[in-house]
Short mmCIF file of C-alpha atoms in Angstrom, two decimals:
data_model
loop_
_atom_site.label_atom_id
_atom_site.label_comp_id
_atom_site.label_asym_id
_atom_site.label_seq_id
_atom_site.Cartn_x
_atom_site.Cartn_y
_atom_site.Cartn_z
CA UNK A 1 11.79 153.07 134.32
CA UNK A 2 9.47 154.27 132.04
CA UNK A 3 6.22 152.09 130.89
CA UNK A 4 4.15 152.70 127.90
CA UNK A 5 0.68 150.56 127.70
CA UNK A 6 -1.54 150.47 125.03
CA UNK A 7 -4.25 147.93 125.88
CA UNK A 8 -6.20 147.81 122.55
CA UNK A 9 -4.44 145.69 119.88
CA UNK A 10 -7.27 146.43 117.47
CA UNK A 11 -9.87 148.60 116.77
CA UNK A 12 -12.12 149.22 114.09
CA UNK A 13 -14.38 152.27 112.90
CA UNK A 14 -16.97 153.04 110.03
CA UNK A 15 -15.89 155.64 108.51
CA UNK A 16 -16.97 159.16 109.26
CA UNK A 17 -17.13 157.73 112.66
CA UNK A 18 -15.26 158.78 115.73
CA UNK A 19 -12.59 156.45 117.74
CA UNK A 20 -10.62 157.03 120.67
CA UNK A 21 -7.10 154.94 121.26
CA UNK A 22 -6.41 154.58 124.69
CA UNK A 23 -3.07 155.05 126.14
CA UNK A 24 -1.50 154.93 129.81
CA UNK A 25 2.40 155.56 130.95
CA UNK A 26 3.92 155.26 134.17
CA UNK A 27 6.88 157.82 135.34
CA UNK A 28 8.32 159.82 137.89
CA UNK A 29 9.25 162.62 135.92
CA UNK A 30 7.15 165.73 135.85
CA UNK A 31 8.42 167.07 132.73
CA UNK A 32 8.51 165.18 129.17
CA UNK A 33 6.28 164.93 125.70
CA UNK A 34 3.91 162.65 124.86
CA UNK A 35 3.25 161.81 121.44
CA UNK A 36 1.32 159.59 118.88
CA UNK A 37 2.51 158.10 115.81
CA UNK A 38 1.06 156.86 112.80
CA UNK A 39 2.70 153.45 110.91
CA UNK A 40 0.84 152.74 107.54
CA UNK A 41 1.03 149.87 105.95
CA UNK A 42 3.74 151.39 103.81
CA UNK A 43 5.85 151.30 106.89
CA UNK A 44 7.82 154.67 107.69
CA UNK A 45 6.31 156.07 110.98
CA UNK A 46 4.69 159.96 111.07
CA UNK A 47 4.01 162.12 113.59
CA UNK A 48 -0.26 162.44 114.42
CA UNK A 49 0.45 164.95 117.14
CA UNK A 50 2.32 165.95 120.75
CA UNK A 51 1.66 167.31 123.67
CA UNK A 52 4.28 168.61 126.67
CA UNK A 53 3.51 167.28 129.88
CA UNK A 54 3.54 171.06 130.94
CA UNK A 55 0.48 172.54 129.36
CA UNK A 56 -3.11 171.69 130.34
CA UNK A 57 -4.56 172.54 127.08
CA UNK A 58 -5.01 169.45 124.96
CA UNK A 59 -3.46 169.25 121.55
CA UNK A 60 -5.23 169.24 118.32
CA UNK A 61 -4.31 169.03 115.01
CA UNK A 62 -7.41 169.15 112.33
CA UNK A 63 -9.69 165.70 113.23
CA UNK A 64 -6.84 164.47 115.81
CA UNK A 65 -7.03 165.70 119.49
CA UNK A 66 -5.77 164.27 123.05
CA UNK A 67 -7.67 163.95 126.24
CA UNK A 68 -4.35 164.43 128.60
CA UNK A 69 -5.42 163.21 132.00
CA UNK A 70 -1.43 163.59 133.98
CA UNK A 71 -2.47 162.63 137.15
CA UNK A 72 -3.92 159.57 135.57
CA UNK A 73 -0.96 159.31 133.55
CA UNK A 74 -3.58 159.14 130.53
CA UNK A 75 -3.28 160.25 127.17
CA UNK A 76 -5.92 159.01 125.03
CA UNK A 77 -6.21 159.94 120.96
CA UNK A 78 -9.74 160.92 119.18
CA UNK A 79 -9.67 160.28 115.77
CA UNK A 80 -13.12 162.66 114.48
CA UNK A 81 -14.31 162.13 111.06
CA UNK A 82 -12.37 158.87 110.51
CA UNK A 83 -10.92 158.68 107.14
CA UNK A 84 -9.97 155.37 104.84
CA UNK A 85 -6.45 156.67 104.93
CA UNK A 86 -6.29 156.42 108.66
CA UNK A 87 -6.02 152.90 108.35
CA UNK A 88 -2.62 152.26 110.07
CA UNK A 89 -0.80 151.52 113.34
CA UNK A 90 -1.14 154.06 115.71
CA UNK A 91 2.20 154.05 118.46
CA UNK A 92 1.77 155.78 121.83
CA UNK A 93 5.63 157.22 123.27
CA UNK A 94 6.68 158.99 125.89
CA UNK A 95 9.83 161.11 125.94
CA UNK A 96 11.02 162.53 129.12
CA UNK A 97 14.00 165.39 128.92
CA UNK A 98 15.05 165.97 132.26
CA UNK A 99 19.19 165.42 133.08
CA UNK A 100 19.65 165.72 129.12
CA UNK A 101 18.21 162.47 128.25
CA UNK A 102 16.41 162.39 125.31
CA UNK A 103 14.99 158.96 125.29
CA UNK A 104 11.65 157.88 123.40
CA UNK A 105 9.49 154.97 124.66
CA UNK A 106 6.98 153.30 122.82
CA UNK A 107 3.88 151.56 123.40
CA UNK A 108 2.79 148.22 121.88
CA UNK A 109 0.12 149.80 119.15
CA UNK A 110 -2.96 149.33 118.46
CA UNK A 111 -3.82 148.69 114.78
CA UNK A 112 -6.79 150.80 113.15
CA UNK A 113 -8.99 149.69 110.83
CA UNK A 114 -11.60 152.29 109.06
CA UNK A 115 -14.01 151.05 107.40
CA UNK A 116 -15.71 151.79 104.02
CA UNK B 1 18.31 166.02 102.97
CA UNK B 2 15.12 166.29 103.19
CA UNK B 3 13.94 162.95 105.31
CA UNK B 4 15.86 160.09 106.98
CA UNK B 5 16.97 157.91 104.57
CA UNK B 6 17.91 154.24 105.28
CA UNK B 7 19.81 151.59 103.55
CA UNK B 8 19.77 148.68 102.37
CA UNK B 9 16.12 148.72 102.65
CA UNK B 10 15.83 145.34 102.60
CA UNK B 11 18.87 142.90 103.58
CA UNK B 12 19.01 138.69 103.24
CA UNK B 13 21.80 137.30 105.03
CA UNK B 14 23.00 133.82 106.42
CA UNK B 15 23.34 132.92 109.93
CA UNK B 16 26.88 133.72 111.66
CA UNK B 17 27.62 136.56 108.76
CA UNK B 18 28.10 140.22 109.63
CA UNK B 19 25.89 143.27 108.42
CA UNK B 20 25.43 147.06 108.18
CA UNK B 21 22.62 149.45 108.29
CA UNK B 22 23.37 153.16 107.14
CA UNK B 23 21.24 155.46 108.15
CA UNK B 24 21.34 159.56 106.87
CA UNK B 25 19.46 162.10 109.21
CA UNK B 26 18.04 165.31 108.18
CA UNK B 27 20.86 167.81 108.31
CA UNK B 28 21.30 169.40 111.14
CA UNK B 29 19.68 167.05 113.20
CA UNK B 30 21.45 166.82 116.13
CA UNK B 31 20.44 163.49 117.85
CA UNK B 32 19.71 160.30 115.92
CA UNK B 33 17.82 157.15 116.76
CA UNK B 34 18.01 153.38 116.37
CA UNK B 35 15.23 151.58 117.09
CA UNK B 36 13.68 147.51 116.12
CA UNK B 37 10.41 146.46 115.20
CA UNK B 38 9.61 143.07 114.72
CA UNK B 39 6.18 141.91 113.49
CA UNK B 40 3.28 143.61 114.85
CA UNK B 41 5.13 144.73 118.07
CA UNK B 42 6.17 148.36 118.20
CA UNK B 43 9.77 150.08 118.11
CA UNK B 44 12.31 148.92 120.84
CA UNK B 45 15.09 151.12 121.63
CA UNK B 46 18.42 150.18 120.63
CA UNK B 47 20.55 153.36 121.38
CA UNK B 48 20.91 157.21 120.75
CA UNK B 49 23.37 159.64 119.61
CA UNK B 50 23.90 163.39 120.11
CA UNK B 51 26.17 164.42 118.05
CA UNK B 52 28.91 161.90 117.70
CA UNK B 53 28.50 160.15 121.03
CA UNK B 54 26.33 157.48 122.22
CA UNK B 55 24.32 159.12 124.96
CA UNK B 56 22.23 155.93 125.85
CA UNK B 57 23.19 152.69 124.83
CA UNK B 58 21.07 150.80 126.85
CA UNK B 59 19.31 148.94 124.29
CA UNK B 60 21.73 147.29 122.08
CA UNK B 61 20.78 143.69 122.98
CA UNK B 62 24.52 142.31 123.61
CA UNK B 63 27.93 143.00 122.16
CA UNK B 64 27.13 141.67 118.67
CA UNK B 65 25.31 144.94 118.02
CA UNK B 66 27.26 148.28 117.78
CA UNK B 67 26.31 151.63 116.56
CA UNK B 68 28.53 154.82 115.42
CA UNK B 69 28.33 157.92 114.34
CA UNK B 70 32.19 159.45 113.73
CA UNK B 71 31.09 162.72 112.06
CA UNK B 72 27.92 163.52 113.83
CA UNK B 73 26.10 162.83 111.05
CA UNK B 74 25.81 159.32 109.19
CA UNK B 75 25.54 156.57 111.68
CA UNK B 76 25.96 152.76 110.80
CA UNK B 77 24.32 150.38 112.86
CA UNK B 78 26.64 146.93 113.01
CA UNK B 79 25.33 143.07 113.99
CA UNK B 80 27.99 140.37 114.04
CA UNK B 81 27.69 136.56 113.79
CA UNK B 82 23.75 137.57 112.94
CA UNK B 83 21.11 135.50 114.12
CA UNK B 84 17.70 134.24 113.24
CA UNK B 85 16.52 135.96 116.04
CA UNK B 86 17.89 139.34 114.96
CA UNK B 87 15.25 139.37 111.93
CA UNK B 88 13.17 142.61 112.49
CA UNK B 89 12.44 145.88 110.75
CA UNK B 90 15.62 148.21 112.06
CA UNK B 91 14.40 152.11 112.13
CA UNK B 92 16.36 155.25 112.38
CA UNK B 93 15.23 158.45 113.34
CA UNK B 94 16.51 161.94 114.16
CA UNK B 95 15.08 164.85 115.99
CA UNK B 96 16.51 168.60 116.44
CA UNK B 97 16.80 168.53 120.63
CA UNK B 98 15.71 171.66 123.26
CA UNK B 99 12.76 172.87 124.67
CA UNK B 100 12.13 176.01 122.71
CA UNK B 101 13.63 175.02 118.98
CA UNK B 102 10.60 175.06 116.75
CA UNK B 103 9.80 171.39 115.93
CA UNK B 104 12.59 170.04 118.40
CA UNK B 105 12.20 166.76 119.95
CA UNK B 106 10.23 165.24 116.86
CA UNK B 107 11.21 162.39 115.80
CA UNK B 108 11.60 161.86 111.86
CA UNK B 109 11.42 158.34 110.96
CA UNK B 110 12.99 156.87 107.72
CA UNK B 111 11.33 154.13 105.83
CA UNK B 112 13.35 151.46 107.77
CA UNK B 113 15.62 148.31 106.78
CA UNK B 114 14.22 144.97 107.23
CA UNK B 115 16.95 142.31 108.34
CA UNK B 116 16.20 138.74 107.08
CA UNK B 117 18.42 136.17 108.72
CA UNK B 118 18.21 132.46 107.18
#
C-alpha cells in the first residue's frame, strides 16, 4: 500500500523568505502524480502544483517549485518569496494510475505560517 | 458548474439519526471523490466513483456509510445510526481521468460539509 509522510507539522517563515516542505512516499509503482495542495483557513483545498512520476524536470509554477528525488521517493516543495497569503495547510498526495485505479493518498500536512 | 459544490455545508445532528451529504462535480467530470478530514489531520479516503460505479470502496469505515452516484453525476454520501465519532469535515472532489486530457487527474475540491454529531 501506498504511504504518504509529511514529517513537519509546522513551519514558519518571515515573509519574503524562502521555505521548503518536506515530503516522502513509499510505492511500488513506477508510474503515478505527485501533487501538493493548499488548505486555507477558509477550508476548500487548491491545487499548488504536480508533477508525473515520469519526467525528470521539476515542476514550477511562479514562486512554487519541487525538488523530485524518485529514487528517494522525495518530493519536497519550495515556497520562494513567501507571501502572507500563503498562510495555510499545505497536503502532500500521491496518485498512482496503473490497472485504472485512480486513487489519491494524502499526507498528514504541515501547517505554514508566514510571517509579517 | 463551475466548482464542486457541497451541501449542507454545515450539518448538527443527534446520535443514532441518519444523514446526507450531496455533493455536485464540475460537469463532465468523470470520477468523483469522497474524502474526511477531521481536525488538523489531512483527507482520508472514503471511496471513488467513475462514472456511476464505485471503483474503490475501500475506505468507507463500515456499513453505516454508503455512497452513490445513479446518474454519473450527483453523488450522495449516506451515514446511518451516526456517531460522535463520525464528526469530521466530509470533502468531495472530482477530476477529469487519462494521461493526456489537459488538466486530467486534478482534483477539484468543494468547500466541504462539516458533520457535527451530539
Amino acid at each position: 500500500a501506498q504511504t504518504v509522510t509529511q514529517s513537519q507539522p509546522e513551519m514558519s517563515v518571515q515573509e519574503a523568505e524562502t521555505v521548503t516542505l518536506s515530503c516522502t512516499y513509499d510505492t511500488s509503482e513506477s508510474n503515478y502524480y505527485l501533487f501538493w495542495y493548499k488548505q486555507p483557513p477558509s477550508r476548500q483545498m487548491i491545487l499548488v502544483i504536480r508533477q508525473e512520476a515520469y519526467k525528470q524536470q521539476n515542476a514550477t509554477e511562479n514562486r512554487f517549485s519541487v525538488n523530485f528525488q524518485k529514487a528517494a521517493k522525495s518530493f519536497s516543495l519550495k515556497i520562494s518569496d513567501s507571501q502572507l497569503g500563503d498562510t495555510a495547510m499545505y497536503f502532500c498526495a500521491f496518485m498512482k494510475h496503473s490497472s485504472g485505479t485512480y486513487k489519491y493518498i494524502f499526507g498528514t500536512g504541515t501547517r505554514l505560517k508566514v510571517l509579517a | 458548474g463551475a466548482g464542486v459544490s457541497q451541501t449542507p455545508s454545515n450539518k448538527v445532528t443527534e446520535k443514532g439519526k441518519y444523514v446526507e451529504l450531496r455533493c455536485d462535480p464540475i460537469s463532465g467530470h468523470t470520477a468523483l471523490y469522497w474524502y474526511r478530514q477531521s481536525l488538523g489531520q489531512g483527507p482520508e479516503f472514503l471511496i471513488y466513483f467513475q462514472g456511476t460505479g464505485a471503483a474503490d470502496d475501500s475506505g468507507l469505515p463500515n456499513d453505516r456509510f454508503f455512497a452513490v452516484r445513479p446518474e454519473g453525476s450527483v453523488s450522495t454520501l449516506k451515514i446511518q445510526r451516526t456517531e460522535r465519532g463520525d464528526s469530521a469535515v466530509y470533502l468531495c472532489a472530482s477530476s477529469l481521468l487519462g494521461r493526456t486530457t489537459s488538466g486530467a487527474n486534478v482534483l477539484t475540491f468543494g468547500a466541504g460539509s462539516r458533520l457535527t454529531v451530539l
